[in-house]
Tab-separated table of C-alpha atoms in Angstrom:
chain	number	residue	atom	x	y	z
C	1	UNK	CA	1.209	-12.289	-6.049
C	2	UNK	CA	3.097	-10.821	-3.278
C	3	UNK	CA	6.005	-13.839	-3.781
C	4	UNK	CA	6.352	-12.994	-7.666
C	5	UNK	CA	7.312	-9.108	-6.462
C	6	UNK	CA	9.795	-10.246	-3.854
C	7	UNK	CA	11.275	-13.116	-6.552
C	8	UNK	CA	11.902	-10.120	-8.894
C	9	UNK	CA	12.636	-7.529	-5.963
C	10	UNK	CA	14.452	-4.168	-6.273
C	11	UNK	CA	16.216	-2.085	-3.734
C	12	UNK	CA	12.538	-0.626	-3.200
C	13	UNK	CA	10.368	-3.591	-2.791
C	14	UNK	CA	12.960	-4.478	-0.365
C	15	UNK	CA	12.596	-1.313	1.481
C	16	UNK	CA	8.443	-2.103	1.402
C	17	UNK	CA	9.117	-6.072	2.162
C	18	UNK	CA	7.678	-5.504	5.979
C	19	UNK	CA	5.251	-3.111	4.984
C	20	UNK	CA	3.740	-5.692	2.244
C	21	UNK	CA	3.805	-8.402	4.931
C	22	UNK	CA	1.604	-6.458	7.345
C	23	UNK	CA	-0.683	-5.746	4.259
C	24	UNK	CA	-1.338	-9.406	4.182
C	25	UNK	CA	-5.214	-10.371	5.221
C	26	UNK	CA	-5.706	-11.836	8.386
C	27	UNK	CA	-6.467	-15.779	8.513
C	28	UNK	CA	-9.469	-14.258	10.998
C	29	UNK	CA	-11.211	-13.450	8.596
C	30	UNK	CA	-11.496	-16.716	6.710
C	31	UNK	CA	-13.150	-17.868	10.582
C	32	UNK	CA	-16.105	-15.525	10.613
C	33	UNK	CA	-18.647	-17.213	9.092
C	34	UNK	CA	-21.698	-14.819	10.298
C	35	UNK	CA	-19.902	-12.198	7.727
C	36	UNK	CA	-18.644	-14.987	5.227
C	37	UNK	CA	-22.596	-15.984	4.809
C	38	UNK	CA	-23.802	-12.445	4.829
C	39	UNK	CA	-21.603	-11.540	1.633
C	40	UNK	CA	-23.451	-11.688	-1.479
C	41	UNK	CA	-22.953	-15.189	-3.217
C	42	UNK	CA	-20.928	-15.251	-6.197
C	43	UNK	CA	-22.745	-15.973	-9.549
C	44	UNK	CA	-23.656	-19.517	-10.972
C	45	UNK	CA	-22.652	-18.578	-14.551
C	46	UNK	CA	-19.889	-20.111	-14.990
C	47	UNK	CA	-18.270	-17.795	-17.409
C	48	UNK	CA	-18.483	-14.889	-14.618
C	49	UNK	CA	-17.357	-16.814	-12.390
C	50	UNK	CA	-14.424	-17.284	-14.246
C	51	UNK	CA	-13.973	-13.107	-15.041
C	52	UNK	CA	-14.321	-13.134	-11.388
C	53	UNK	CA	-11.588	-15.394	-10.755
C	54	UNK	CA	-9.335	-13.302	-13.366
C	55	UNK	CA	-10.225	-10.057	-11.909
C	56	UNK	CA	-9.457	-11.544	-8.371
C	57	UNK	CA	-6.210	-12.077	-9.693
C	58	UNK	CA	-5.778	-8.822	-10.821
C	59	UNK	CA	-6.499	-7.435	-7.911
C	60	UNK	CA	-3.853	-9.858	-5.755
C	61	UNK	CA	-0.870	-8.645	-8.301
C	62	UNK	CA	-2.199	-4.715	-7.715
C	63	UNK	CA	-2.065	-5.443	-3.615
C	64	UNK	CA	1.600	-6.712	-4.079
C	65	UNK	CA	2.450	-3.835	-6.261
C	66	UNK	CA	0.907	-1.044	-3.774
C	67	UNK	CA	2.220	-2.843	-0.740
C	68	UNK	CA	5.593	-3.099	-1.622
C	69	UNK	CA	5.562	0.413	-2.341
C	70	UNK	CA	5.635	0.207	-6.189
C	71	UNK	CA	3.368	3.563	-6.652
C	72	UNK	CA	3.972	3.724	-10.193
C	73	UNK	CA	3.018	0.399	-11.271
C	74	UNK	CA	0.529	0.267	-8.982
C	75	UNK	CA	-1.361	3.835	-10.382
C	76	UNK	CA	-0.449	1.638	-13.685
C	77	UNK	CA	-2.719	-1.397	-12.788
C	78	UNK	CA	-5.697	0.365	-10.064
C	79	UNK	CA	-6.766	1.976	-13.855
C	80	UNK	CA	-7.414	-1.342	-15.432
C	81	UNK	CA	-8.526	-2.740	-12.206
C	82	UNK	CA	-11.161	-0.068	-11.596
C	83	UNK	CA	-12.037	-0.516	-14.975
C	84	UNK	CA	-12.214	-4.294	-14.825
C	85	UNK	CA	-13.817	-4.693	-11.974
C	86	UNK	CA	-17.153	-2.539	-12.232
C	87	UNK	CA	-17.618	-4.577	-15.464
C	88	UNK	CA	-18.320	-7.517	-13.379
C	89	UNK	CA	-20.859	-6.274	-11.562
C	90	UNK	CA	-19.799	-8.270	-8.686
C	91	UNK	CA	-20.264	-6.008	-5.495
C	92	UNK	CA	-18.088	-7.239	-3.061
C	93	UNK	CA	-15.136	-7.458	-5.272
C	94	UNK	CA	-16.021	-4.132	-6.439
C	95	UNK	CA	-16.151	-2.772	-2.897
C	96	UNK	CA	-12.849	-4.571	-2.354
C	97	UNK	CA	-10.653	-3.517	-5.165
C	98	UNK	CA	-12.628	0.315	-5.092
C	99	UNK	CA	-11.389	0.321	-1.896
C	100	UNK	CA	-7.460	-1.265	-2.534
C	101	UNK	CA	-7.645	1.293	-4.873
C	102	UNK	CA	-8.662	4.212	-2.774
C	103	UNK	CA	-6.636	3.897	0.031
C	104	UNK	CA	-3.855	4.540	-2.063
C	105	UNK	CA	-4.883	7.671	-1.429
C	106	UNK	CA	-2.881	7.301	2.293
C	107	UNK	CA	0.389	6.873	-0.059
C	108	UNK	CA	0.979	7.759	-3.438
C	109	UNK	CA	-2.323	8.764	-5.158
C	110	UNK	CA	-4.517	11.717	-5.974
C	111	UNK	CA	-6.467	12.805	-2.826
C	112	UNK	CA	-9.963	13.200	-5.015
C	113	UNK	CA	-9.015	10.006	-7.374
C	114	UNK	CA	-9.121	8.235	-3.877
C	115	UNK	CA	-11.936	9.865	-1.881
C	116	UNK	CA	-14.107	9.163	-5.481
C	117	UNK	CA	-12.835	5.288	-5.388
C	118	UNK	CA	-13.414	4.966	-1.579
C	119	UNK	CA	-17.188	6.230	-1.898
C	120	UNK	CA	-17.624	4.223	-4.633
C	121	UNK	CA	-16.421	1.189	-2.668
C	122	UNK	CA	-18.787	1.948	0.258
C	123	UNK	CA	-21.975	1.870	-2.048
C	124	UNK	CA	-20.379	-1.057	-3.516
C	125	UNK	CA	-19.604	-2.908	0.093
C	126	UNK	CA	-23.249	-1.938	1.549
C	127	UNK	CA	-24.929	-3.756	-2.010
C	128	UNK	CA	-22.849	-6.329	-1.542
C	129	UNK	CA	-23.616	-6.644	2.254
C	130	UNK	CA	-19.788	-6.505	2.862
C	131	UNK	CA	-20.424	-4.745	5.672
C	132	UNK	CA	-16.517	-5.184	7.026
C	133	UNK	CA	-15.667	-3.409	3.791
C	134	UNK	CA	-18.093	-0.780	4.570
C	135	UNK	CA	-16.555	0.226	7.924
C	136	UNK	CA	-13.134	-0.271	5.939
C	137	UNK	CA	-14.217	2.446	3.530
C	138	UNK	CA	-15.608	4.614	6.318
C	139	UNK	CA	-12.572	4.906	8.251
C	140	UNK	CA	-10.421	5.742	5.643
C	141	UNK	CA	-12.511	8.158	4.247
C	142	UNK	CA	-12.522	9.589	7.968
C	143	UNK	CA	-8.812	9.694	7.957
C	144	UNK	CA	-8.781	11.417	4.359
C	145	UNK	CA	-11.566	14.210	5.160
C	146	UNK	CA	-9.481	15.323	8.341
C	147	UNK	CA	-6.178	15.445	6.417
C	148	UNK	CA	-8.313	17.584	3.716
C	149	UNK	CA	-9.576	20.034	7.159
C	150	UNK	CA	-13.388	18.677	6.328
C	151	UNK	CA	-14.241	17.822	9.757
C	152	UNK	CA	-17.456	17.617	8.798
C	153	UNK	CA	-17.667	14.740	6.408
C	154	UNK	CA	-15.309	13.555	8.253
C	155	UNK	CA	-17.909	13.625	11.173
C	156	UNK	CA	-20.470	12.048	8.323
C	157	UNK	CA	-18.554	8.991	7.301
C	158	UNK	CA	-17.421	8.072	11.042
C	159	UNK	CA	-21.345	7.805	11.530
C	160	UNK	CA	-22.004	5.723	8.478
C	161	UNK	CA	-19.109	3.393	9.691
C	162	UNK	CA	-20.356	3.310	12.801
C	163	UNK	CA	-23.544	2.125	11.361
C	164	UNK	CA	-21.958	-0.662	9.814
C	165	UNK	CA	-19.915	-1.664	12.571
C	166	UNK	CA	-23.841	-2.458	14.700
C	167	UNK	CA	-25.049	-4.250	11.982
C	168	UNK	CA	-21.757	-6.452	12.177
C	169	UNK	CA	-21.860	-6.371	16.134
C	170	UNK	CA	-19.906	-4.253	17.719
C	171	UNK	CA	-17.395	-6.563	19.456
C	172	UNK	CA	-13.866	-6.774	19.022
C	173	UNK	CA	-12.951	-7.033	15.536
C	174	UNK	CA	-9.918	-5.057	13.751
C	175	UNK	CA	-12.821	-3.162	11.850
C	176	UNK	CA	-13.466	-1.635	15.190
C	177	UNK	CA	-10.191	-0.556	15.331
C	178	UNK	CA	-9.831	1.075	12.083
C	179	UNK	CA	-12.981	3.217	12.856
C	180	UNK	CA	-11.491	4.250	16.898
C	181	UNK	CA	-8.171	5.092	14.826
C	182	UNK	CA	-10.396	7.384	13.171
C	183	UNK	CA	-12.393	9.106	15.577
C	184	UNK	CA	-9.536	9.995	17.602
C	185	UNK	CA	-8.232	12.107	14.171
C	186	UNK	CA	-11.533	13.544	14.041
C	187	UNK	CA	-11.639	14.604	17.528
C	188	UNK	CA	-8.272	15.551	17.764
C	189	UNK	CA	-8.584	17.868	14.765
C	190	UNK	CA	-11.628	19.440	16.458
């Protein structure tokens, strides 16, 4: 998806081209298996399976769209997305487009529209036993909540990550990261 917006780039996709890059998802994470197995199995039906698929694909053409700094069409498409993707009632896709969705909320979307999106991607990543998306959600909820002065949430959701960072085991990962990033806003805004 990212390739189609840089075949048919403008002068600001351009701007966004190393920005969309970094946005890319690490080949990492295709090597942990311990959190590969842990994620709720996709369906056997075959037919949501397929909606799956589709919606996965919807998903891939909004990431392009955000990450090359297309804020229009990308508010366009997180609607439909949203939309689409709690009819599947597939939880880890939920908790990963909820939470594309949300952090637009870091760039060119409504501050509630996001925090709403991002909680709703948490419940979705913990049902799903995503927990990497769950520590994903955390953090940028974190980062949000300070921005908005609410230390205390703020405070709230850097426990819940934290939470889900143990279950995954707290070792190195870039989920570990995402949540220090965040308690140095919370404790720097203290």
């Amino acid at each position: 998806a990212v390739t189609d917006v840089f075949v048919r780039a403008d002068l600001e996709t351009v701007e966004n081209a190393v920005s969309a890059a970094a946005a890319l998802p690490s080949l990492e994470q295709c090597a942990d298996v311990p959190s590969l197995e842990s994620i709720t199995r996709t369906p056997s039906d075959p037919a949501k399976r397929r909606r799956i698929a589709e919606v996965r694909e919807e998903l891939a053409q909004f990431l392009a769209a955000r990450d090359s700094g297309r804020c229009d069409r990308a508010t366009g498409l997180a609607e439909a997305l949203v939309s689409d993707v709690d009819a599947t009632g597939y939880e880890p896709l939920r908790a990963e487009a909820l939470l594309a969705a949300g952090e637009m909320g870091n760039t060119c979307s409504d501050q509630a529209v996001a925090v709403r999106r991002l909680k709703a991607a948490f419940a979705a990543a913990i049902a799903g036993r995503s927990d990497a998306k769950a520590v994903e959600a955390a953090a940028t909820l974190m980062n949000l909540e300070v921005r908005a002065g609410d230390l205390e949430r703020a405070r709230d959701w850097q426990e819940l990550g934290r939470a889900a960072l143990e279950r995954m085991g707290d070792e190195d990962r870039l989920e570990k990261a995402w949540l220090l990033a965040g308690e140095a806003l919370v404790k720097n805004a203290s």
